[in-house]
Amino acid sequence: MASVSAAALLSIATLLLLAVGSNAGGIAIYWGQNGNEGTLAQSCASGNYKFVNIAFLSSFGNGRTPTLNLAGHCDPSSNTCTKFSSQIKSCQAKGIKVILSIGGGWGGQYSLASSEDARQVGAYLWNNFLGGHSTSRPLGDAVLDGVDFDIEGGNDQYWDDLARYLSAHSNKGGKKVYLTAAPQCPFPDANVGNALNTGLFDNVWVQFYNNPPCQYTSGNVTNLEDAWKQWTSAIPAQQVFLGLPAAPEAAGSGFIPAAALTSTVLPGIKTSDKHGGVMLWSKCYDDLDGYSSSIKNHV
């Protein structure tokens, strides 16, 4: 049997490590809806998150005045949310993508009335949060990395137009505009299904909770795996994330204990080439039991 050089063995080992790590993912977290969850800078300093979604721009469209709602963190009407500009830049310097989430499920007032309305909302987002210019940027001069569509009410009209508008601005000024979305796991999503079909979305963090037909139940992963396969095979997104509550209190149903997630659920879904990682709702709930710390080396 021919001898194998140490260099060749090292090369083989490196290739194996790359193969094993090729489907390694990251964690996306929602931050902004609880004043007790710590600052944005503290969230990024934890080292647990690859994406931070600032939640939410909760009112916009159809003639509404766009309104940023960051719960107890700051008051945009008195311009105190601009204090997060330096924190956003600090997160980005660590390689973390900071994204504005629009919509939300609690008390949000938003809709799009037409393609022109979508264009106007897109122009507002570009000029006030992304690479455009405005004298009244709610989060200061920091340029966010993209926009997250957490659309949980209304209908599916014109969100595709908004996605096209924002995508058309990607790389203007030399910076990509990431598009992400948080649909419910029943397929197709009733609100952003049409938008997802544009193929313009980078990351889709599907909410596998509060939806019993497609979520994990104790000891039964079949419904979740079936839904995961449908999502990863049917939508033209670059990556799909497993969206979960970070604690039992974070959702009505669908919480997966960390041990079950790492031993039973993740091995089955990480085989997909579109596996991007795990999305967690939300930072304040993650603080309760350190869920992200328990799973980050397995995602």
CSV table of C-alpha atoms in Angstrom, one decimal:
chain,number,residue,atom,x,y,z
A,1,MET,CA,0.0,0.0,0.0
A,2,ALA,CA,1.5,3.3,-1.1
A,3,SER,CA,2.4,5.7,1.7
A,4,VAL,CA,0.5,9.0,2.0
A,5,SER,CA,2.4,12.2,2.8
A,6,ALA,CA,1.6,14.3,5.8
A,7,ALA,CA,0.7,17.2,3.5
A,8,ALA,CA,-1.8,15.1,1.6
A,9,LEU,CA,-3.4,13.9,4.9
A,10,LEU,CA,-3.6,17.5,6.0
A,11,SER,CA,-5.3,18.5,2.7
A,12,ILE,CA,-7.8,15.7,3.0
A,13,ALA,CA,-8.6,16.6,6.6
A,14,THR,CA,-9.1,20.2,5.6
A,15,LEU,CA,-11.5,19.2,2.8
A,16,LEU,CA,-13.5,17.0,5.3
A,17,LEU,CA,-13.7,19.9,7.7
A,18,LEU,CA,-15.0,22.2,4.9
A,19,ALA,CA,-17.5,19.6,3.9
A,20,VAL,CA,-18.8,19.2,7.4
A,21,GLY,CA,-19.0,22.9,7.9
A,22,SER,CA,-20.5,23.8,4.6
A,23,ASN,CA,-24.0,23.7,6.0
A,24,ALA,CA,-23.1,25.4,9.2
A,25,GLY,CA,-25.5,28.3,9.9
A,26,GLY,CA,-25.9,31.3,12.1
A,27,ILE,CA,-28.5,32.7,14.4
A,28,ALA,CA,-30.8,35.7,13.6
A,29,ILE,CA,-32.4,37.5,16.5
A,30,TYR,CA,-35.2,40.1,16.7
A,31,TRP,CA,-34.4,43.0,19.0
A,32,GLY,CA,-36.4,46.1,19.9
A,33,GLN,CA,-39.6,45.1,21.5
A,34,ASN,CA,-38.6,45.1,25.2
A,35,GLY,CA,-36.7,47.8,26.9
A,36,ASN,CA,-35.3,45.3,29.4
A,37,GLU,CA,-33.4,43.2,26.8
A,38,GLY,CA,-30.3,45.3,26.8
A,39,THR,CA,-28.8,47.5,24.2
A,40,LEU,CA,-28.2,46.7,20.5
A,41,ALA,CA,-24.4,46.9,21.2
A,42,GLN,CA,-24.8,44.4,24.0
A,43,SER,CA,-26.7,42.0,21.8
A,44,CYS,CA,-24.0,42.1,19.2
A,45,ALA,CA,-21.2,41.8,21.8
A,46,SER,CA,-22.6,38.4,22.9
A,47,GLY,CA,-21.1,36.8,19.8
A,48,ASN,CA,-24.2,34.7,19.4
A,49,TYR,CA,-25.9,36.4,16.5
A,50,LYS,CA,-25.1,36.7,12.8
A,51,PHE,CA,-28.2,38.9,12.0
A,52,VAL,CA,-30.0,41.4,14.2
A,53,ASN,CA,-33.5,42.5,13.1
A,54,ILE,CA,-34.5,45.8,14.6
A,55,ALA,CA,-38.2,45.5,15.3
A,56,PHE,CA,-40.4,47.2,14.1
A,57,LEU,CA,-41.3,49.9,11.7
A,58,SER,CA,-44.9,49.2,12.7
A,59,SER,CA,-46.9,51.8,10.8
A,60,PHE,CA,-46.5,52.7,7.2
A,61,GLY,CA,-48.3,52.7,3.8
A,62,ASN,CA,-51.7,53.9,2.5
A,63,GLY,CA,-51.2,57.4,3.7
A,64,ARG,CA,-49.9,56.6,7.2
A,65,THR,CA,-47.0,58.4,8.7
A,66,PRO,CA,-44.2,55.9,9.0
A,67,THR,CA,-43.6,55.1,12.7
A,68,LEU,CA,-40.7,53.3,14.3
A,69,ASN,CA,-41.7,51.4,17.5
A,70,LEU,CA,-38.8,50.2,19.7
A,71,ALA,CA,-40.9,49.8,22.8
A,72,GLY,CA,-39.0,51.0,25.9
A,73,HIS,CA,-35.7,51.6,24.1
A,74,CYS,CA,-36.3,55.1,22.8
A,75,ASP,CA,-38.8,57.6,21.5
A,76,PRO,CA,-38.5,58.4,17.8
A,77,SER,CA,-40.8,61.4,18.2
A,78,SER,CA,-38.2,63.1,20.4
A,79,ASN,CA,-35.4,61.9,18.2
A,80,THR,CA,-33.8,59.7,20.9
A,81,CYS,CA,-33.5,56.6,18.7
A,82,THR,CA,-30.5,58.2,16.9
A,83,LYS,CA,-28.4,57.1,19.9
A,84,PHE,CA,-28.3,53.6,18.2
A,85,SER,CA,-26.5,54.9,15.2
A,86,SER,CA,-23.1,54.2,16.7
A,87,GLN,CA,-24.2,50.8,18.1
A,88,ILE,CA,-25.4,49.8,14.6
A,89,LYS,CA,-22.0,50.7,13.2
A,90,SER,CA,-20.3,48.7,16.0
A,91,CYS,CA,-22.4,45.6,15.2
A,92,GLN,CA,-21.6,45.9,11.5
A,93,ALA,CA,-17.9,46.3,12.3
A,94,LYS,CA,-18.2,42.8,13.9
A,95,GLY,CA,-19.6,41.4,10.7
A,96,ILE,CA,-23.2,41.3,11.9
A,97,LYS,CA,-25.9,42.3,9.5
A,98,VAL,CA,-28.3,44.8,11.1
A,99,ILE,CA,-31.7,44.8,9.3
A,100,LEU,CA,-34.9,46.9,9.8
A,101,SER,CA,-37.9,44.7,10.3
A,102,ILE,CA,-41.2,46.2,9.0
A,103,GLY,CA,-44.6,45.1,10.1
A,104,GLY,CA,-44.9,42.9,13.1
A,105,GLY,CA,-47.8,41.0,14.6
A,106,TRP,CA,-48.9,43.1,17.6
A,107,GLY,CA,-50.7,46.4,17.0
A,108,GLY,CA,-49.0,47.1,13.7
A,109,GLN,CA,-50.9,49.4,11.2
A,110,TYR,CA,-49.6,48.8,7.8
A,111,SER,CA,-50.6,48.0,4.2
A,112,LEU,CA,-49.8,48.9,0.7
A,113,ALA,CA,-52.6,50.4,-1.5
A,114,SER,CA,-50.9,50.3,-4.9
A,115,SER,CA,-47.7,49.8,-6.8
A,116,GLU,CA,-47.1,53.6,-6.4
A,117,ASP,CA,-47.7,53.3,-2.6
A,118,ALA,CA,-45.1,50.5,-2.5
A,119,ARG,CA,-42.7,52.8,-4.4
A,120,GLN,CA,-43.3,55.6,-1.9
A,121,VAL,CA,-42.7,53.3,1.1
A,122,GLY,CA,-39.6,52.0,-0.6
A,123,ALA,CA,-38.3,55.5,-1.2
A,124,TYR,CA,-38.9,56.3,2.5
A,125,LEU,CA,-37.0,53.2,3.6
A,126,TRP,CA,-34.1,53.9,1.3
A,127,ASN,CA,-33.8,57.6,2.3
A,128,ASN,CA,-34.3,57.1,6.1
A,129,PHE,CA,-32.7,53.8,6.9
A,130,LEU,CA,-30.6,52.6,4.0
A,131,GLY,CA,-28.2,54.4,1.6
A,132,GLY,CA,-30.3,57.4,0.7
A,133,HIS,CA,-30.4,60.8,2.4
A,134,SER,CA,-32.9,62.5,4.7
A,135,THR,CA,-32.7,65.2,7.4
A,136,SER,CA,-34.8,63.1,9.8
A,137,ARG,CA,-33.3,59.6,9.9
A,138,PRO,CA,-34.9,57.9,12.9
A,139,LEU,CA,-31.7,55.8,13.7
A,140,GLY,CA,-29.2,58.5,12.7
A,141,ASP,CA,-26.7,58.3,9.9
A,142,ALA,CA,-26.0,54.6,10.2
A,143,VAL,CA,-26.8,52.7,7.0
A,144,LEU,CA,-28.7,49.5,7.8
A,145,ASP,CA,-27.9,46.4,5.8
A,146,GLY,CA,-31.5,45.6,4.6
A,147,VAL,CA,-35.2,45.3,5.2
A,148,ASP,CA,-37.1,42.4,6.8
A,149,PHE,CA,-40.7,41.8,5.7
A,150,ASP,CA,-42.5,40.6,8.9
A,151,ILE,CA,-45.9,41.0,7.3
A,152,GLU,CA,-48.5,39.3,9.4
A,153,GLY,CA,-51.8,41.0,8.4
A,154,GLY,CA,-53.7,42.4,5.5
A,155,ASN,CA,-53.1,40.7,2.2
A,156,ASP,CA,-50.4,39.8,-0.2
A,157,GLN,CA,-50.8,42.8,-2.6
A,158,TYR,CA,-47.9,44.9,-3.7
A,159,TRP,CA,-45.2,43.5,-1.3
A,160,ASP,CA,-43.6,42.1,-4.4
A,161,ASP,CA,-43.4,45.7,-5.8
A,162,LEU,CA,-41.8,46.9,-2.6
A,163,ALA,CA,-39.2,44.1,-2.9
A,164,ARG,CA,-38.4,45.0,-6.5
A,165,TYR,CA,-38.0,48.7,-5.6
A,166,LEU,CA,-35.6,48.0,-2.7
A,167,SER,CA,-33.7,45.4,-4.8
A,168,ALA,CA,-33.2,47.9,-7.5
A,169,HIS,CA,-31.3,50.1,-5.1
A,170,SER,CA,-29.0,47.3,-4.0
A,171,ASN,CA,-25.3,48.2,-4.5
A,172,LYS,CA,-26.2,51.9,-5.1
A,173,GLY,CA,-23.5,53.7,-3.1
A,174,GLY,CA,-21.5,50.4,-3.0
A,175,LYS,CA,-23.6,48.5,-0.5
A,176,LYS,CA,-25.9,45.6,-1.0
A,177,VAL,CA,-29.5,45.8,0.3
A,178,TYR,CA,-30.4,42.5,1.9
A,179,LEU,CA,-34.0,41.4,1.7
A,180,THR,CA,-35.3,39.0,4.3
A,181,ALA,CA,-38.8,37.8,5.3
A,182,ALA,CA,-40.5,36.0,8.2
A,183,PRO,CA,-43.5,34.0,6.8
A,184,GLN,CA,-45.6,31.6,8.8
A,185,CYS,CA,-44.8,28.0,8.1
A,186,PRO,CA,-48.1,27.0,6.4
A,187,PHE,CA,-47.2,27.1,2.7
A,188,PRO,CA,-47.6,29.3,0.8
A,189,ASP,CA,-47.6,32.3,3.2
A,190,ALA,CA,-50.8,34.3,2.9
A,191,ASN,CA,-49.0,37.7,3.1
A,192,VAL,CA,-45.6,37.5,1.5
A,193,GLY,CA,-46.0,34.5,-0.8
A,194,ASN,CA,-46.1,36.6,-3.9
A,195,ALA,CA,-43.1,38.7,-2.8
A,196,LEU,CA,-41.0,35.5,-2.1
A,197,ASN,CA,-41.7,34.3,-5.6
A,198,THR,CA,-39.8,37.2,-7.0
A,199,GLY,CA,-36.6,35.4,-6.1
A,200,LEU,CA,-35.2,38.6,-4.6
A,201,PHE,CA,-34.9,37.5,-1.0
A,202,ASP,CA,-31.6,36.5,0.5
A,203,ASN,CA,-32.8,35.0,3.8
A,204,VAL,CA,-36.2,33.7,4.7
A,205,TRP,CA,-36.7,32.9,8.4
A,206,VAL,CA,-39.9,30.8,8.5
A,207,GLN,CA,-41.9,30.9,11.7
A,208,PHE,CA,-42.3,27.3,12.8
A,209,TYR,CA,-44.3,28.3,15.8
A,210,ASN,CA,-47.9,29.2,16.7
A,211,ASN,CA,-48.8,26.9,13.7
A,212,PRO,CA,-49.5,23.4,15.0
A,213,PRO,CA,-49.8,21.8,11.5
A,214,CYS,CA,-46.2,22.5,10.6
A,215,GLN,CA,-44.3,22.8,13.9
A,216,TYR,CA,-42.6,20.5,16.3
A,217,THR,CA,-44.6,18.8,19.0
A,218,SER,CA,-43.0,16.8,21.8
A,219,GLY,CA,-41.2,13.8,20.2
A,220,ASN,CA,-42.7,14.4,16.8
A,221,VAL,CA,-40.6,16.2,14.2
A,222,THR,CA,-42.5,14.9,11.1
A,223,ASN,CA,-44.8,17.9,10.5
A,224,LEU,CA,-41.9,20.3,10.8
A,225,GLU,CA,-39.6,18.3,8.6
A,226,ASP,CA,-42.3,18.0,5.9
A,227,ALA,CA,-42.9,21.8,6.0
A,228,TRP,CA,-39.2,22.5,5.9
A,229,LYS,CA,-38.7,20.4,2.8
A,230,GLN,CA,-41.6,22.2,1.1
A,231,TRP,CA,-40.2,25.6,2.0
A,232,THR,CA,-36.6,24.8,0.9
A,233,SER,CA,-37.7,23.3,-2.4
A,234,ALA,CA,-40.4,25.7,-3.4
A,235,ILE,CA,-39.1,29.2,-2.8
A,236,PRO,CA,-36.2,30.8,-4.8
A,237,ALA,CA,-34.5,32.3,-1.7
A,238,GLN,CA,-30.8,31.9,-1.1
A,239,GLN,CA,-31.2,30.6,2.5
A,240,VAL,CA,-34.0,29.4,4.7
A,241,PHE,CA,-33.8,29.6,8.5
A,242,LEU,CA,-35.7,27.7,11.1
A,243,GLY,CA,-37.7,30.3,13.0
A,244,LEU,CA,-38.3,29.4,16.7
A,245,PRO,CA,-39.4,31.0,20.0
A,246,ALA,CA,-36.4,31.5,22.3
A,247,ALA,CA,-38.3,30.4,25.3
A,248,PRO,CA,-41.7,28.8,26.1
A,249,GLU,CA,-43.1,32.2,27.0
A,250,ALA,CA,-42.2,33.6,23.6
A,251,ALA,CA,-45.0,31.9,21.7
A,252,GLY,CA,-48.3,30.1,22.3
A,253,SER,CA,-46.8,26.9,20.9
A,254,GLY,CA,-43.8,25.5,19.0
A,255,PHE,CA,-41.0,25.9,21.5
A,256,ILE,CA,-38.3,23.2,21.1
A,257,PRO,CA,-36.1,22.4,24.1
A,258,ALA,CA,-32.4,23.0,23.2
A,259,ALA,CA,-31.5,19.4,23.7
A,260,ALA,CA,-34.3,18.2,21.3
A,261,LEU,CA,-33.3,20.9,18.7
A,262,THR,CA,-29.7,19.9,18.6
A,263,SER,CA,-30.1,16.1,18.8
A,264,THR,CA,-33.3,15.5,16.8
A,265,VAL,CA,-34.4,18.5,14.7
A,266,LEU,CA,-31.3,20.2,13.3
A,267,PRO,CA,-29.6,17.0,12.0
A,268,GLY,CA,-32.6,16.4,9.8
A,269,ILE,CA,-32.8,19.9,8.3
A,270,LYS,CA,-29.1,20.8,8.0
A,271,THR,CA,-28.9,18.4,5.1
A,272,SER,CA,-30.5,21.0,2.9
A,273,ASP,CA,-28.2,23.2,0.8
A,274,LYS,CA,-30.5,26.1,1.7
A,275,HIS,CA,-30.1,25.7,5.4
A,276,GLY,CA,-29.1,29.1,6.8
A,277,GLY,CA,-29.5,28.6,10.5
A,278,VAL,CA,-32.0,29.5,13.2
A,279,MET,CA,-34.1,32.6,13.8
A,280,LEU,CA,-35.2,33.4,17.3
A,281,TRP,CA,-38.0,35.5,18.7
A,282,SER,CA,-36.7,37.4,20.5
A,283,LYS,CA,-33.7,38.9,22.4
A,284,CYS,CA,-35.7,39.5,25.7
A,285,TYR,CA,-36.8,35.8,25.7
A,286,ASP,CA,-33.3,34.6,24.7
A,287,ASP,CA,-32.1,36.3,27.9
A,288,LEU,CA,-34.4,34.2,30.1
A,289,ASP,CA,-32.5,30.9,29.6
A,290,GLY,CA,-29.6,31.6,27.2
A,291,TYR,CA,-31.2,29.6,24.4
A,292,SER,CA,-28.9,30.9,21.7
A,293,SER,CA,-25.8,30.1,23.8
A,294,SER,CA,-27.1,26.5,24.1
A,295,ILE,CA,-27.5,26.0,20.4
A,296,LYS,CA,-25.0,28.2,18.6
A,297,ASN,CA,-22.4,25.5,18.2
A,298,HIS,CA,-24.9,23.2,16.6
A,299,VAL,CA,-26.7,25.5,14.2
